[in-house]
Amino acid sequence: MEMEARMPEAGPIPPDQISTPDASKPVRPVRLAVPTAARRTGLLVTLVLGGLTALPPLSMDMYLPALPAVTRALHSPAATVQLTLTACLAGMALGQLVVGPLSDRWGRRRPLLAGMVIYVLATAVCAFAPTAELLIGFRLLQGLAGAAGIVIARAVVRDLHDGLDMARFFSTLMLISGVAPIIAPVIGGQVLRVTDWRGVFAVLTVVGVLLTLVVQRWLHETLPPARRHQGGLGETLRTMRGLLADRAFTGYMLVGGFTFAALFAYIAASAFVVQDLYGASAQTYSLLFGVNSIGLVVLGQVNGKVLVGRVPMDRVLGAGLAIIAASALALLLMTSGALGRVGLLPVAAGLFVLMSAMGLVLPNANALALMRTPHAAGSASALLGTSSFMIGAIASPLVGIAGDHTALPMALVQVVSVTVAVICFAGLCRPWRRTVDAPQAQ
């Protein structure tokens, strides 16, 4: 396998002994430029990248059980408190748009470490915010800084892997980062048993400090100076314009973005739906959230370990979109009253199916998009992340537009989002009319 050529067991393989099944792939010289220690992506580096990828669900999901408590403590309506999620998400979107191109110019490590330090400081301030408005402001800064971990982790994967190997690695990252949404609400619920919502941000601060130290010690630079972009803003804008001109890249970007909107509609509304609408406790909500996250992780591993290399990624992606669409439609029927009064169990089952199918869509959408961009992984990663987080940020306040006494807006946002994702997949990606494994040169 190509993975074996890049990840030797007993030491580096001389360049003249490396074989490749497709000599036309433009990324092979790139592999030889990456330092040996970085190219040999061992367990430790995988865990570091997984930790960086896990930072967003940690920042979001650990805070979710505290949303009703924040509403009461700061004397703010639910829609205003949900803006603390929107602000963090918008910050992560805008931050990626800045950090991605910077990492293409200055390398991966320096922008990442700077962002992690700012993330720690902003998170610490959130713990002392006296008003909802101030909390929203520092959540925005927290998101801006935390974006460095998201975009650079994805760019590092693109530096080290290509093709099916990249899709498998994204599925591995989903396994590691998937642990975060499983344990984060549980930790958040337990923190709320011994302290208030401010304690959640104190724990996040400690996590940020530890992750910063780990990155400083163990994450090597993966972008050699010869591959860095030396231009300024003009070159960055030209690079992004070239990426967006690739119809298939833009299609996969939008598929991932609108699928993420359906996911974030669940993240933003589920605490109010489960706790306020159905009367469950914070601990019960945390348990249900963890079960749904397990489903996402399991299907992500089925994708990476079983399906990738055996079934075309576009076909798996299409099947995942179909499952999400069916579950979103079922949730819409249940929450609208079309099926009569429905209890928590059927709604939880629908959310479980919807969440699980994300494991078939998100890693493949990212991998298929990044396959086409070996020349600008940072900028491409920034566009992927920015589009997903911006679309998700728009979805967040919409789920609370009718108050916290109905789950209908959540289901409606999910149906609309997945419908747009399906249209983008069929109209822009058009997998039946091309070979997606042949990236376009820019």
CSV table of C-alpha atoms in Angstrom, one decimal:
chain,number,residue,atom,x,y,z
A,1,MET,CA,0.0,0.0,0.0
A,2,GLU,CA,1.0,3.6,-0.4
A,3,MET,CA,0.7,4.1,3.3
A,4,GLU,CA,3.5,1.5,3.8
A,5,ALA,CA,5.8,3.4,1.5
A,6,ARG,CA,5.4,6.5,3.6
A,7,MET,CA,5.3,5.1,7.1
A,8,PRO,CA,8.3,2.7,7.5
A,9,GLU,CA,8.7,0.6,10.5
A,10,ALA,CA,12.5,0.4,10.7
A,11,GLY,CA,13.6,3.7,9.4
A,12,PRO,CA,13.3,6.0,6.4
A,13,ILE,CA,13.2,4.5,3.0
A,14,PRO,CA,15.6,6.1,0.4
A,15,PRO,CA,13.8,8.2,-2.2
A,16,ASP,CA,14.9,5.9,-5.0
A,17,GLN,CA,13.2,2.9,-3.4
A,18,ILE,CA,9.8,4.5,-2.9
A,19,SER,CA,7.3,3.1,-5.2
A,20,THR,CA,3.9,4.6,-6.1
A,21,PRO,CA,1.0,3.1,-8.0
A,22,ASP,CA,0.4,6.4,-9.8
A,23,ALA,CA,3.5,8.2,-10.9
A,24,SER,CA,1.3,11.1,-12.2
A,25,LYS,CA,0.3,12.2,-8.8
A,26,PRO,CA,1.8,15.7,-8.2
A,27,VAL,CA,2.3,15.2,-4.4
A,28,ARG,CA,5.1,12.6,-4.5
A,29,PRO,CA,7.9,15.2,-4.5
A,30,VAL,CA,6.2,16.9,-1.6
A,31,ARG,CA,6.5,13.7,0.5
A,32,LEU,CA,10.3,13.7,0.0
A,33,ALA,CA,10.5,17.3,1.2
A,34,VAL,CA,8.8,16.6,4.6
A,35,PRO,CA,11.3,15.9,7.4
A,36,THR,CA,11.5,12.2,8.3
A,37,ALA,CA,10.3,12.7,11.9
A,38,ALA,CA,7.2,14.5,10.8
A,39,ARG,CA,6.5,12.2,7.9
A,40,ARG,CA,6.6,9.2,10.2
A,41,THR,CA,3.2,10.0,11.7
A,42,GLY,CA,3.3,7.8,14.8
A,43,LEU,CA,0.8,7.4,17.5
A,44,LEU,CA,2.0,10.4,19.5
A,45,VAL,CA,1.6,12.9,16.6
A,46,THR,CA,-1.7,11.4,15.8
A,47,LEU,CA,-2.9,12.0,19.3
A,48,VAL,CA,-1.6,15.6,19.1
A,49,LEU,CA,-3.5,16.2,15.9
A,50,GLY,CA,-6.6,14.5,17.4
A,51,GLY,CA,-6.3,16.8,20.4
A,52,LEU,CA,-6.2,19.9,18.2
A,53,THR,CA,-9.2,18.6,16.2
A,54,ALA,CA,-11.0,17.9,19.5
A,55,LEU,CA,-10.7,21.5,20.8
A,56,PRO,CA,-13.9,22.8,19.0
A,57,PRO,CA,-16.2,20.0,20.5
A,58,LEU,CA,-14.5,20.5,23.9
A,59,SER,CA,-15.1,24.3,23.7
A,60,MET,CA,-18.7,23.8,22.5
A,61,ASP,CA,-20.0,20.6,24.1
A,62,MET,CA,-18.6,20.9,27.6
A,63,TYR,CA,-20.5,24.1,27.8
A,64,LEU,CA,-23.9,22.8,26.5
A,65,PRO,CA,-25.3,21.4,29.8
A,66,ALA,CA,-24.7,24.8,31.4
A,67,LEU,CA,-26.7,26.8,28.8
A,68,PRO,CA,-30.0,26.8,30.9
A,69,ALA,CA,-27.9,27.7,34.0
A,70,VAL,CA,-26.2,30.6,32.1
A,71,THR,CA,-29.6,31.9,31.0
A,72,ARG,CA,-30.7,32.1,34.6
A,73,ALA,CA,-27.5,33.3,36.1
A,74,LEU,CA,-27.0,36.2,33.6
A,75,HIS,CA,-30.8,37.0,33.4
A,76,SER,CA,-30.7,36.7,29.6
A,77,PRO,CA,-33.2,35.0,27.2
A,78,ALA,CA,-32.3,31.7,25.6
A,79,ALA,CA,-31.7,33.3,22.2
A,80,THR,CA,-29.1,35.6,23.7
A,81,VAL,CA,-27.3,32.9,25.5
A,82,GLN,CA,-27.2,30.8,22.3
A,83,LEU,CA,-25.3,33.7,20.8
A,84,THR,CA,-22.4,32.6,23.0
A,85,LEU,CA,-22.2,29.5,20.8
A,86,THR,CA,-22.7,31.5,17.6
A,87,ALA,CA,-19.9,33.9,18.6
A,88,CYS,CA,-17.4,31.1,19.3
A,89,LEU,CA,-18.4,29.4,16.0
A,90,ALA,CA,-18.1,32.6,14.0
A,91,GLY,CA,-14.7,33.3,15.6
A,92,MET,CA,-13.5,29.8,14.6
A,93,ALA,CA,-14.7,30.5,11.1
A,94,LEU,CA,-13.0,33.9,10.7
A,95,GLY,CA,-9.9,32.8,12.5
A,96,GLN,CA,-9.3,29.9,10.1
A,97,LEU,CA,-9.6,32.3,7.1
A,98,VAL,CA,-6.6,34.2,8.6
A,99,VAL,CA,-4.5,31.4,10.1
A,100,GLY,CA,-4.7,29.0,7.1
A,101,PRO,CA,-2.9,31.3,4.7
A,102,LEU,CA,-0.5,32.4,7.4
A,103,SER,CA,0.5,28.8,8.0
A,104,ASP,CA,1.2,28.4,4.2
A,105,ARG,CA,3.6,31.3,4.5
A,106,TRP,CA,5.2,30.9,8.0
A,107,GLY,CA,4.9,27.2,8.5
A,108,ARG,CA,2.5,25.3,10.8
A,109,ARG,CA,4.0,25.7,14.3
A,110,ARG,CA,4.4,29.4,14.9
A,111,PRO,CA,0.7,30.4,14.0
A,112,LEU,CA,-0.5,27.4,16.0
A,113,LEU,CA,1.4,28.2,19.2
A,114,ALA,CA,0.4,31.9,19.0
A,115,GLY,CA,-3.3,30.9,18.6
A,116,MET,CA,-3.2,28.4,21.5
A,117,VAL,CA,-1.8,31.0,23.9
A,118,ILE,CA,-4.5,33.5,23.0
A,119,TYR,CA,-7.1,30.8,23.3
A,120,VAL,CA,-6.0,30.0,26.9
A,121,LEU,CA,-6.2,33.7,27.9
A,122,ALA,CA,-9.6,34.3,26.3
A,123,THR,CA,-11.1,31.1,27.9
A,124,ALA,CA,-9.8,32.2,31.3
A,125,VAL,CA,-11.5,35.6,31.0
A,126,CYS,CA,-14.8,33.8,30.0
A,127,ALA,CA,-14.9,32.3,33.5
A,128,PHE,CA,-15.2,35.7,35.0
A,129,ALA,CA,-17.6,37.4,32.5
A,130,PRO,CA,-20.3,39.3,34.5
A,131,THR,CA,-22.7,39.8,31.6
A,132,ALA,CA,-23.9,37.9,28.6
A,133,GLU,CA,-22.6,40.6,26.3
A,134,LEU,CA,-19.1,40.3,27.7
A,135,LEU,CA,-19.3,36.5,27.5
A,136,ILE,CA,-20.3,36.7,23.9
A,137,GLY,CA,-17.3,39.0,23.2
A,138,PHE,CA,-14.7,36.7,24.7
A,139,ARG,CA,-16.3,33.6,23.3
A,140,LEU,CA,-15.7,35.3,19.9
A,141,LEU,CA,-12.0,35.8,20.8
A,142,GLN,CA,-11.8,32.3,22.1
A,143,GLY,CA,-13.1,31.0,18.7
A,144,LEU,CA,-10.7,33.3,16.7
A,145,ALA,CA,-7.7,31.8,18.6
A,146,GLY,CA,-8.9,28.3,18.7
A,147,ALA,CA,-9.3,28.2,14.9
A,148,ALA,CA,-5.5,27.8,14.7
A,149,GLY,CA,-5.8,24.2,16.0
A,150,ILE,CA,-8.6,23.3,13.6
A,151,VAL,CA,-7.1,24.6,10.4
A,152,ILE,CA,-3.5,23.6,11.0
A,153,ALA,CA,-4.4,20.1,12.1
A,154,ARG,CA,-6.2,19.6,8.8
A,155,ALA,CA,-3.3,21.2,6.9
A,156,VAL,CA,-0.7,18.9,8.6
A,157,VAL,CA,-2.7,15.9,7.6
A,158,ARG,CA,-2.6,17.2,4.0
A,159,ASP,CA,1.2,17.7,4.3
A,160,LEU,CA,1.7,14.1,5.4
A,161,HIS,CA,-0.9,12.1,3.4
A,162,ASP,CA,-2.7,11.9,0.1
A,163,GLY,CA,-5.6,10.0,-1.5
A,164,LEU,CA,-7.1,7.1,0.4
A,165,ASP,CA,-4.5,7.4,3.1
A,166,MET,CA,-5.7,10.9,3.8
A,167,ALA,CA,-9.3,9.7,4.0
A,168,ARG,CA,-8.3,6.9,6.4
A,169,PHE,CA,-6.4,9.4,8.6
A,170,PHE,CA,-9.3,11.7,8.8
A,171,SER,CA,-11.4,8.8,10.0
A,172,THR,CA,-8.7,8.1,12.6
A,173,LEU,CA,-8.9,11.7,13.8
A,174,MET,CA,-12.6,11.3,14.0
A,175,LEU,CA,-12.1,8.4,16.4
A,176,ILE,CA,-9.8,10.5,18.6
A,177,SER,CA,-11.7,13.8,18.4
A,178,GLY,CA,-15.0,11.9,18.7
A,179,VAL,CA,-14.1,11.0,22.2
A,180,ALA,CA,-14.4,14.8,23.0
A,181,PRO,CA,-18.1,15.2,22.4
A,182,ILE,CA,-18.7,11.9,24.2
A,183,ILE,CA,-16.9,12.9,27.4
A,184,ALA,CA,-17.3,16.7,27.2
A,185,PRO,CA,-21.0,17.0,28.2
A,186,VAL,CA,-20.5,14.3,30.8
A,187,ILE,CA,-17.6,16.3,32.3
A,188,GLY,CA,-19.6,19.5,32.0
A,189,GLY,CA,-22.6,17.9,33.8
A,190,GLN,CA,-20.3,16.6,36.6
A,191,VAL,CA,-18.6,20.1,36.9
A,192,LEU,CA,-22.1,21.6,37.3
A,193,ARG,CA,-22.6,19.2,40.3
A,194,VAL,CA,-19.8,20.8,42.3
A,195,THR,CA,-19.6,24.3,40.9
A,196,ASP,CA,-21.4,26.6,38.5
A,197,TRP,CA,-21.0,27.2,34.8
A,198,ARG,CA,-17.9,29.3,35.3
A,199,GLY,CA,-16.1,26.1,36.4
A,200,VAL,CA,-16.6,24.8,32.9
A,201,PHE,CA,-14.4,27.5,31.5
A,202,ALA,CA,-11.8,26.9,34.2
A,203,VAL,CA,-11.5,23.3,33.1
A,204,LEU,CA,-11.3,24.4,29.5
A,205,THR,CA,-8.5,26.7,30.4
A,206,VAL,CA,-6.5,23.9,32.0
A,207,VAL,CA,-7.1,21.7,28.9
A,208,GLY,CA,-5.8,24.6,26.7
A,209,VAL,CA,-2.7,25.0,28.7
A,210,LEU,CA,-1.9,21.2,28.6
A,211,LEU,CA,-2.5,21.0,24.8
A,212,THR,CA,-0.3,24.1,24.2
A,213,LEU,CA,2.6,22.4,26.1
A,214,VAL,CA,2.1,19.1,24.2
A,215,VAL,CA,2.1,21.0,20.8
A,216,GLN,CA,5.3,22.8,21.8
A,217,ARG,CA,7.0,19.6,22.7
A,218,TRP,CA,5.9,17.0,20.2
A,219,LEU,CA,4.4,18.5,17.0
A,220,HIS,CA,7.2,18.9,14.4
A,221,GLU,CA,7.0,21.4,11.5
A,222,THR,CA,5.6,19.7,8.4
A,223,LEU,CA,5.8,22.4,5.8
A,224,PRO,CA,9.4,22.8,4.6
A,225,PRO,CA,10.6,26.4,3.7
A,226,ALA,CA,10.8,25.4,0.0
A,227,ARG,CA,7.0,24.9,-0.1
A,228,ARG,CA,6.0,28.0,1.7
A,229,HIS,CA,4.2,30.9,-0.1
A,230,GLN,CA,6.1,34.1,0.1
A,231,GLY,CA,3.5,36.4,-1.3
A,232,GLY,CA,1.2,38.8,0.6
A,233,LEU,CA,-2.5,39.4,0.7
A,234,GLY,CA,-2.7,39.5,-3.1
A,235,GLU,CA,-1.3,36.0,-3.6
A,236,THR,CA,-3.5,34.7,-0.8
A,237,LEU,CA,-6.6,36.1,-2.5
A,238,ARG,CA,-5.6,34.7,-5.9
A,239,THR,CA,-5.0,31.3,-4.3
A,240,MET,CA,-8.4,31.2,-2.7
A,241,ARG,CA,-10.0,32.5,-5.9
A,242,GLY,CA,-8.4,29.6,-7.8
A,243,LEU,CA,-9.6,27.1,-5.2
A,244,LEU,CA,-13.2,28.4,-5.4
A,245,ALA,CA,-13.0,28.3,-9.2
A,246,ASP,CA,-12.7,24.5,-8.9
A,247,ARG,CA,-16.3,23.5,-9.1
A,248,ALA,CA,-15.8,20.1,-7.4
A,249,PHE,CA,-13.8,21.6,-4.5
A,250,THR,CA,-16.5,24.2,-4.0
A,251,GLY,CA,-19.1,21.5,-4.1
A,252,TYR,CA,-17.5,19.4,-1.4
A,253,MET,CA,-16.9,22.5,0.7
A,254,LEU,CA,-20.6,23.4,0.6
A,255,VAL,CA,-21.6,19.8,1.2
A,256,GLY,CA,-19.5,19.7,4.3
A,257,GLY,CA,-20.6,23.2,5.4
A,258,PHE,CA,-24.4,22.5,5.2
A,259,THR,CA,-24.0,19.1,6.7
A,260,PHE,CA,-22.2,20.8,9.6
A,261,ALA,CA,-25.1,23.2,9.9
A,262,ALA,CA,-27.5,20.3,10.4
A,263,LEU,CA,-25.1,19.0,13.1
A,264,PHE,CA,-24.8,22.4,14.8
A,265,ALA,CA,-28.5,22.9,14.8
A,266,TYR,CA,-28.6,19.8,17.0
A,267,ILE,CA,-25.7,21.1,19.2
A,268,ALA,CA,-27.3,24.5,19.7
A,269,ALA,CA,-30.8,23.3,20.4
A,270,SER,CA,-30.5,19.8,22.0
A,271,ALA,CA,-29.8,21.1,25.6
A,272,PHE,CA,-33.0,23.1,25.6
A,273,VAL,CA,-35.0,20.4,23.8
A,274,VAL,CA,-33.9,17.5,26.1
A,275,GLN,CA,-33.9,19.4,29.4
A,276,ASP,CA,-36.5,22.1,29.1
A,277,LEU,CA,-39.0,20.6,26.6
A,278,TYR,CA,-38.8,17.0,27.8
A,279,GLY,CA,-37.8,17.7,31.5
A,280,ALA,CA,-34.6,15.5,31.5
A,281,SER,CA,-31.7,16.3,33.8
A,282,ALA,CA,-28.3,17.7,32.7
A,283,GLN,CA,-26.8,14.2,33.4
A,284,THR,CA,-29.4,12.5,31.2
A,285,TYR,CA,-28.8,15.0,28.5
A,286,SER,CA,-25.0,14.4,28.7
A,287,LEU,CA,-25.7,10.6,28.5
A,288,LEU,CA,-27.8,11.0,25.3
A,289,PHE,CA,-25.3,13.3,23.8
A,290,GLY,CA,-22.5,10.8,24.5
A,291,VAL,CA,-24.5,8.0,22.9
A,292,ASN,CA,-25.0,10.0,19.8
A,293,SER,CA,-21.3,10.8,19.6
A,294,ILE,CA,-20.5,7.2,19.9
A,295,GLY,CA,-22.6,6.5,16.8
A,296,LEU,CA,-20.7,9.2,14.9
A,297,VAL,CA,-17.4,7.7,15.9
A,298,VAL,CA,-18.4,4.1,15.1
A,299,LEU,CA,-19.6,5.0,11.6
A,300,GLY,CA,-16.5,7.1,11.1
A,301,GLN,CA,-14.4,4.1,11.9
A,302,VAL,CA,-16.5,1.9,9.6
A,303,ASN,CA,-15.8,4.5,6.9
A,304,GLY,CA,-12.0,4.5,7.4
A,305,LYS,CA,-11.3,0.9,8.2
A,306,VAL,CA,-13.9,-0.9,6.0
A,307,LEU,CA,-15.3,1.3,3.3
A,308,VAL,CA,-12.4,3.5,2.1
A,309,GLY,CA,-10.5,1.6,-0.6
A,310,ARG,CA,-13.4,-0.8,-1.2
A,311,VAL,CA,-16.3,1.6,-2.0
A,312,PRO,CA,-15.9,4.9,-3.9
A,313,MET,CA,-15.8,7.8,-1.4
A,314,ASP,CA,-18.4,9.7,-3.4
A,315,ARG,CA,-20.8,6.7,-3.1
A,316,VAL,CA,-20.3,6.6,0.7
A,317,LEU,CA,-20.8,10.3,0.9
A,318,GLY,CA,-24.0,10.1,-1.0
A,319,ALA,CA,-25.3,7.3,1.2
A,320,GLY,CA,-24.5,9.4,4.3
A,321,LEU,CA,-26.4,12.4,2.9
A,322,ALA,CA,-29.4,10.2,2.2
A,323,ILE,CA,-29.5,8.8,5.8
A,324,ILE,CA,-29.2,12.3,7.2
A,325,ALA,CA,-32.0,13.6,5.0
A,326,ALA,CA,-34.3,10.7,6.0
A,327,SER,CA,-33.7,11.2,9.7
A,328,ALA,CA,-34.1,15.0,9.5
A,329,LEU,CA,-37.4,14.5,7.7
A,330,ALA,CA,-38.5,12.1,10.4
A,331,LEU,CA,-37.6,14.6,13.1
A,332,LEU,CA,-39.6,17.3,11.3
A,333,LEU,CA,-42.7,15.1,11.3
A,334,MET,CA,-42.3,14.2,15.0
A,335,THR,CA,-41.6,17.8,16.2
A,336,SER,CA,-44.3,19.4,14.0
A,337,GLY,CA,-47.1,17.2,15.6
A,338,ALA,CA,-47.9,15.4,12.3
A,339,LEU,CA,-47.4,12.1,14.2
A,340,GLY,CA,-49.2,13.2,17.3
A,341,ARG,CA,-47.5,13.7,20.7
A,342,VAL,CA,-44.1,12.1,20.5
A,343,GLY,CA,-42.0,11.4,23.6
A,344,LEU,CA,-38.2,11.8,24.1
A,345,LEU,CA,-37.3,8.3,23.0
A,346,PRO,CA,-38.3,8.5,19.3
A,347,VAL,CA,-36.8,12.0,19.0
A,348,ALA,CA,-33.6,10.8,20.6
A,349,ALA,CA,-33.5,7.8,18.1
A,350,GLY,CA,-33.9,10.2,15.2
A,351,LEU,CA,-31.1,12.4,16.5
A,352,PHE,CA,-28.9,9.3,17.0
A,353,VAL,CA,-29.3,8.3,13.3
A,354,LEU,CA,-28.7,11.8,12.1
A,355,MET,CA,-25.5,12.2,14.2
A,356,SER,CA,-24.1,8.8,13.3
A,357,ALA,CA,-24.4,9.4,9.6
A,358,MET,CA,-22.1,12.4,10.0
A,359,GLY,CA,-19.3,9.9,10.2
A,360,LEU,CA,-19.9,8.9,6.6
A,361,VAL,CA,-20.1,12.5,5.3
A,362,LEU,CA,-17.7,14.8,7.0
A,363,PRO,CA,-14.4,12.9,6.7
A,364,ASN,CA,-15.1,12.0,3.0
A,365,ALA,CA,-16.1,15.6,2.1
A,366,ASN,CA,-12.9,17.0,3.6
A,367,ALA,CA,-10.7,14.3,2.0
A,368,LEU,CA,-12.3,14.7,-1.4
A,369,ALA,CA,-11.9,18.4,-1.3
A,370,LEU,CA,-8.3,18.4,-0.1
A,371,MET,CA,-7.2,15.8,-2.7
A,372,ARG,CA,-7.6,18.6,-5.2
A,373,THR,CA,-5.3,21.1,-3.4
A,374,PRO,CA,-1.8,19.7,-2.8
A,375,HIS,CA,-0.4,23.2,-3.6
A,376,ALA,CA,-2.2,25.2,-0.9
A,377,ALA,CA,-3.3,22.9,2.0
A,378,GLY,CA,-3.5,25.8,4.5
A,379,SER,CA,-5.7,28.0,2.4
A,380,ALA,CA,-7.9,25.1,1.3
A,381,SER,CA,-8.3,24.0,4.9
A,382,ALA,CA,-9.2,27.5,5.9
A,383,LEU,CA,-11.9,27.7,3.3
A,384,LEU,CA,-13.3,24.3,4.3
A,385,GLY,CA,-13.3,25.3,8.0
A,386,THR,CA,-14.6,28.9,7.5
A,387,SER,CA,-17.5,27.8,5.3
A,388,SER,CA,-18.6,25.1,7.8
A,389,PHE,CA,-18.3,27.3,10.9
A,390,MET,CA,-20.0,30.3,9.2
A,391,ILE,CA,-22.9,28.3,8.0
A,392,GLY,CA,-23.1,26.6,11.4
A,393,ALA,CA,-23.1,30.1,13.1
A,394,ILE,CA,-26.0,31.2,11.0
A,395,ALA,CA,-27.9,28.0,11.9
A,396,SER,CA,-27.4,28.5,15.7
A,397,PRO,CA,-29.7,31.4,16.4
A,398,LEU,CA,-32.4,30.1,14.0
A,399,VAL,CA,-33.0,27.0,16.2
A,400,GLY,CA,-34.1,29.3,19.0
A,401,ILE,CA,-36.2,31.7,17.0
A,402,ALA,CA,-39.4,30.3,18.3
A,403,GLY,CA,-38.3,30.0,22.0
A,404,ASP,CA,-37.4,27.0,24.0
A,405,HIS,CA,-40.8,25.4,24.1
A,406,THR,CA,-40.6,23.6,20.7
A,407,ALA,CA,-38.1,21.5,18.8
A,408,LEU,CA,-39.6,22.3,15.4
A,409,PRO,CA,-37.1,25.0,14.4
A,410,MET,CA,-34.2,22.6,15.0
A,411,ALA,CA,-35.7,20.0,12.7
A,412,LEU,CA,-36.6,22.6,10.1
A,413,VAL,CA,-33.1,23.9,10.0
A,414,GLN,CA,-31.8,20.4,9.6
A,415,VAL,CA,-34.1,19.5,6.7
A,416,VAL,CA,-33.2,22.7,4.9
A,417,SER,CA,-29.5,22.3,5.5
A,418,VAL,CA,-29.3,18.7,4.3
A,419,THR,CA,-31.4,19.5,1.3
A,420,VAL,CA,-29.0,22.2,0.2
A,421,ALA,CA,-26.1,19.8,0.8
A,422,VAL,CA,-27.7,17.2,-1.5
A,423,ILE,CA,-28.3,19.8,-4.2
A,424,CYS,CA,-24.6,20.9,-4.0
A,425,PHE,CA,-23.4,17.3,-4.2
A,426,ALA,CA,-25.5,16.6,-7.3
A,427,GLY,CA,-25.0,20.0,-9.0
A,428,LEU,CA,-21.4,20.8,-8.3
A,429,CYS,CA,-19.5,17.6,-7.4
A,430,ARG,CA,-21.1,15.5,-10.1
A,431,PRO,CA,-19.0,12.4,-9.2
A,432,TRP,CA,-20.5,10.3,-12.0
A,433,ARG,CA,-19.0,12.7,-14.6
A,434,ARG,CA,-15.3,12.8,-13.5
A,435,THR,CA,-12.5,11.1,-11.7
A,436,VAL,CA,-12.2,12.9,-8.3
A,437,ASP,CA,-8.8,11.4,-7.5
A,438,ALA,CA,-7.1,13.6,-10.2
A,439,PRO,CA,-6.6,17.0,-8.6
A,440,GLN,CA,-6.7,20.0,-10.8
A,441,ALA,CA,-3.6,22.1,-11.0
A,442,GLN,CA,-4.0,25.8,-10.1
